[in-house]
Tab-separated table of C-alpha atoms in Angstrom:
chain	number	residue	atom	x	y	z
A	1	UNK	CA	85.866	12.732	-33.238
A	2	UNK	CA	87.775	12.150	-30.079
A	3	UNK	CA	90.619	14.512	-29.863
A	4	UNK	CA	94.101	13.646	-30.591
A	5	UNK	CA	95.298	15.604	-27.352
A	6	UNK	CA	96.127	12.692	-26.017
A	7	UNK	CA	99.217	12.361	-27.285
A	8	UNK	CA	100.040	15.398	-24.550
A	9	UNK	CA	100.113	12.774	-21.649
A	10	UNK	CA	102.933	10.110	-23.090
A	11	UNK	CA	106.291	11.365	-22.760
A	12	UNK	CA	109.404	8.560	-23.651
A	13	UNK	CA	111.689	7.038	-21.965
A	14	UNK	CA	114.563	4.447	-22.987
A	15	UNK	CA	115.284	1.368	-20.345
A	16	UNK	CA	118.054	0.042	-20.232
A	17	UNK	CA	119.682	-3.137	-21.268
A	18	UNK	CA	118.244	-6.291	-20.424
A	19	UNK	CA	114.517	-4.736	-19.334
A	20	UNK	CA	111.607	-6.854	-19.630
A	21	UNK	CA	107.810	-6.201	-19.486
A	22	UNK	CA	106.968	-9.742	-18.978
A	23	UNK	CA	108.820	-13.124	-18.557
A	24	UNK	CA	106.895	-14.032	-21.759
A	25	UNK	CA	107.912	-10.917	-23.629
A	26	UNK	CA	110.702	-10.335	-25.459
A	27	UNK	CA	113.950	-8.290	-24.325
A	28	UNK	CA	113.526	-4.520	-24.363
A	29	UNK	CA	115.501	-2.818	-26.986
A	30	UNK	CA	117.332	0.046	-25.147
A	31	UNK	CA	118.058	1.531	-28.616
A	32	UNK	CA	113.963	2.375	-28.643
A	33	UNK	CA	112.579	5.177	-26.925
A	34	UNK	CA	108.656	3.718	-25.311
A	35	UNK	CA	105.793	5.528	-24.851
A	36	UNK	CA	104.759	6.188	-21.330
A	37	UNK	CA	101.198	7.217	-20.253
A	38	UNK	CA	101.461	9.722	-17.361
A	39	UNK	CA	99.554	9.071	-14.539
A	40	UNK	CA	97.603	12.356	-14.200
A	41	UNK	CA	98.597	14.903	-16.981
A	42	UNK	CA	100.004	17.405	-14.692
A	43	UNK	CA	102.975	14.966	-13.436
A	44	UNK	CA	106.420	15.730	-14.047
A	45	UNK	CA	108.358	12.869	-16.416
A	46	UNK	CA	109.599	9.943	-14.345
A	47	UNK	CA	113.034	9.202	-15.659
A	48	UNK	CA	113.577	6.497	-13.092
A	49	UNK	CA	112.470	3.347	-14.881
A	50	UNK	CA	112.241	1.519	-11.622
A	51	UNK	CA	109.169	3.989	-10.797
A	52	UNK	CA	107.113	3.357	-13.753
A	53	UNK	CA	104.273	0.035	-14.158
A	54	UNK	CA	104.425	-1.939	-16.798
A	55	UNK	CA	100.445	-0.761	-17.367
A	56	UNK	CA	101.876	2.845	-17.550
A	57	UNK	CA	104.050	1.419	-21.321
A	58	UNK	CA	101.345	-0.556	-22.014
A	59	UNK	CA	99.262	2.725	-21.777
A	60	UNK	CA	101.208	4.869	-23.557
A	61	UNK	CA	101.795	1.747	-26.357
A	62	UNK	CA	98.580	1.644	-27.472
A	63	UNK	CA	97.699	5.488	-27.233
A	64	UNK	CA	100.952	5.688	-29.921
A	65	UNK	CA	99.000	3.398	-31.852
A	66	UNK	CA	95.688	4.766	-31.674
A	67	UNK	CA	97.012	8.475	-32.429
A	68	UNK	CA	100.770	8.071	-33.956
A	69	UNK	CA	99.956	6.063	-37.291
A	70	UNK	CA	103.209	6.860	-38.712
A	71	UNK	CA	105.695	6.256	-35.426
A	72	UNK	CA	108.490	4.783	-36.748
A	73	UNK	CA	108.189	2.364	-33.926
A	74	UNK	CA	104.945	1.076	-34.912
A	75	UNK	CA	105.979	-2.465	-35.830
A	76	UNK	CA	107.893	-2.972	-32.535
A	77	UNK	CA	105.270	-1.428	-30.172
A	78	UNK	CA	102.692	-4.038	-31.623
A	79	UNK	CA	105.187	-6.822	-31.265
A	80	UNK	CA	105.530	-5.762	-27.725
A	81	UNK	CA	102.313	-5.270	-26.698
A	82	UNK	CA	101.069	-8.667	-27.937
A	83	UNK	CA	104.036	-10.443	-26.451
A	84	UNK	CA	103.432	-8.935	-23.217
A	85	UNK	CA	99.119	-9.285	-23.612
A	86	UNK	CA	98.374	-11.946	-26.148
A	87	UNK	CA	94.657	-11.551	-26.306
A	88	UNK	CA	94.704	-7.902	-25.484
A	89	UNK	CA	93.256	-7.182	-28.891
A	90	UNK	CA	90.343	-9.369	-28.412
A	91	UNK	CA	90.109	-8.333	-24.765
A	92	UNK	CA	89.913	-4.625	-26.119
A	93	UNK	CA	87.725	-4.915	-28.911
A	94	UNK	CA	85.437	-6.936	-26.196
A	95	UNK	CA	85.163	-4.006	-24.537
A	96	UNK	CA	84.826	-1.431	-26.987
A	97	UNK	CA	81.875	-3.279	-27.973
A	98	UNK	CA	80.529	-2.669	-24.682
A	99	UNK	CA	80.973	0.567	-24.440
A	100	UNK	CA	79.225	1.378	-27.850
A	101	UNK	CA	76.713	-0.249	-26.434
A	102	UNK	CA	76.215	1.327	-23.504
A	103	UNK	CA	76.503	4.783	-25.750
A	104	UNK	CA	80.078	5.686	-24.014
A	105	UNK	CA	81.431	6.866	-27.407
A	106	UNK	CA	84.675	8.969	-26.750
A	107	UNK	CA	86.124	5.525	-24.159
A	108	UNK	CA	84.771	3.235	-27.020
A	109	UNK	CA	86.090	5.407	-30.442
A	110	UNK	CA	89.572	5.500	-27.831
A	111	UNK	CA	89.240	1.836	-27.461
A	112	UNK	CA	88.821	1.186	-31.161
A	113	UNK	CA	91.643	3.322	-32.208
A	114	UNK	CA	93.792	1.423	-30.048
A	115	UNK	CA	92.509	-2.231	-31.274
A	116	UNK	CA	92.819	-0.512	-34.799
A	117	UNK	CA	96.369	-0.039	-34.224
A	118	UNK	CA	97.389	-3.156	-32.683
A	119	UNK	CA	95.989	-4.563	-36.015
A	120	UNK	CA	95.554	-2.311	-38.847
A	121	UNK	CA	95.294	-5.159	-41.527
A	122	UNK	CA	92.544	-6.874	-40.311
A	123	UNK	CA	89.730	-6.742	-41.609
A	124	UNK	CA	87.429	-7.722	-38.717
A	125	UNK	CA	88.583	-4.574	-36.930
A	126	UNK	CA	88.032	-2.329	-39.867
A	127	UNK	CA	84.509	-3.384	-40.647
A	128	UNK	CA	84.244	-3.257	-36.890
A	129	UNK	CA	85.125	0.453	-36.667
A	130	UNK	CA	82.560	1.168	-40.064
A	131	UNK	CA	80.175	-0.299	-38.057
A	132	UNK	CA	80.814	1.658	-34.553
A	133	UNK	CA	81.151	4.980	-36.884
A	134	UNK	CA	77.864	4.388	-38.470
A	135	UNK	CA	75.978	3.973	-34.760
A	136	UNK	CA	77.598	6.796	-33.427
A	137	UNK	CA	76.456	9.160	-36.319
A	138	UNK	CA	72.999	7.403	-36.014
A	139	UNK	CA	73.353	8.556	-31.950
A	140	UNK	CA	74.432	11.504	-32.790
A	141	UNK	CA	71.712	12.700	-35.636
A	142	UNK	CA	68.990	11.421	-33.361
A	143	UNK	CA	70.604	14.153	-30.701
A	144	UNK	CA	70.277	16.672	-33.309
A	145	UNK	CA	73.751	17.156	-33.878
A	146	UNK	CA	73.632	16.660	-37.166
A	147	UNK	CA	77.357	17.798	-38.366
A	148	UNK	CA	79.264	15.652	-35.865
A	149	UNK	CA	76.831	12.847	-37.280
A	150	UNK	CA	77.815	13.750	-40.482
A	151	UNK	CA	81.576	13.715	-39.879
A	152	UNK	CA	80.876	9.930	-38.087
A	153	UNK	CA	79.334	8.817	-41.124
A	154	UNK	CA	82.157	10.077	-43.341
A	155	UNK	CA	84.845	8.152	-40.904
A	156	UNK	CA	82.657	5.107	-41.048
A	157	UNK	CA	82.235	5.361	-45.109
A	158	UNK	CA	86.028	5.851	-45.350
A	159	UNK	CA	86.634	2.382	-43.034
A	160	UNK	CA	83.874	0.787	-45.389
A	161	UNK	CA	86.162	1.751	-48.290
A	162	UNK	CA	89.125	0.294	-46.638
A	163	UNK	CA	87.426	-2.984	-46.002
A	164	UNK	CA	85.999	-3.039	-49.127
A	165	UNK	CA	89.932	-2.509	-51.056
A	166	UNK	CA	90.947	-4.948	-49.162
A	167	UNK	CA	88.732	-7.520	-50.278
A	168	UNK	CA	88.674	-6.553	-53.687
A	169	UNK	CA	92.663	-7.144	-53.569
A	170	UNK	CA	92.195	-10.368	-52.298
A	171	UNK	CA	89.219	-11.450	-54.612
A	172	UNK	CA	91.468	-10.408	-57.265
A	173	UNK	CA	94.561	-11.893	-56.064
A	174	UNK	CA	92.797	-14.991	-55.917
A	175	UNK	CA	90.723	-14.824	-59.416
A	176	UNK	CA	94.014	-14.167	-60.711
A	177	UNK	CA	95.807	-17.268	-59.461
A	178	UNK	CA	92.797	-19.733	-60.152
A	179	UNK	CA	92.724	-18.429	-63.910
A	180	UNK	CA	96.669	-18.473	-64.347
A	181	UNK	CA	97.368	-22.078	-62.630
């Protein structure tokens, strides 16, 4: 599995009042620290918000949400980042496909992490990431290495078993309104 290390090259930074990432985007709240990617790991934290890109939050956005489940600023961070890139999700999980394809696992399992997080409800993206987990083990075993391929197929089994609750919940939910109306 792709290491959670990267987590060591976002640092956060508050801007101030009245910031924007985009015209289209909403206000910055100043009260919330954002992520911010660096751009090589060895540079020092820019505090100057003036200095930093907006691709550098957008960066350090979704690396949160591929590798910070439980930020307490989940919920805004996705807000942002689909104000500011409306069809970055699709855009993303375009090109994780594409790099599963082309047997770049680490970029892709990064990729899918972060599409994950944007959207950790839907199911699409979960059966999506069962499926990716499954064809990197299968990449994997036929490289002989047999235990990461095992670990692969236990991530992609555990996204099965989230897709799988989450229809069952909604088959239910639905069996239970059709029998009680």
């Amino acid at each position: 599995m792709v290491s959670t290390n990267s987590l060591d090259s976002i640092y956060f930074i508050k801007l101030p009042e009245g910031s924007v990432l985009s015209p289209k985007a909403m206000k910055i709240n100043p009260e919330i620290p954002l992520p911010v990617q660096k751009k090589n790991p060895e540079d020092p934290v820019e505090q100057d918000a003036a200095k930093l890109s907006e691709e550098q939050i957008l960066s350090g956005i979704l690396t949160v949400l591929a590798y910070d489940k439980k930020n307490e600023n989940s919920e805004y961070y996705r807000k942002l980042i689909t104000d500011v890139r409306p069809g970055i999700k699709k855009e993303l999980a375009e090109a994780a496909i594409l790099k599963a394809r082309n047997e770049d696992w680490d970029l892709a399992e990064e990729i899918w992490l972060a599409v994950n997080g944007i959207d950790p409800q839907d199911k699409a993206i979960i059966l999506n990431m069962a499926i990716f987990f499954d064809q990197k083990a299968d990449s994997y075993r036929r490289n002989s290495l047999n235990e990461d391929a095992d670990a692969y197929d236990e991530a992609a089994l555990d996204y099965y078993k989230q897709r799988w609750t989450a229809t069952r919940k909604f088959q239910t939910h639905i069996l239970t309104q059709v029998f009680f109306t």
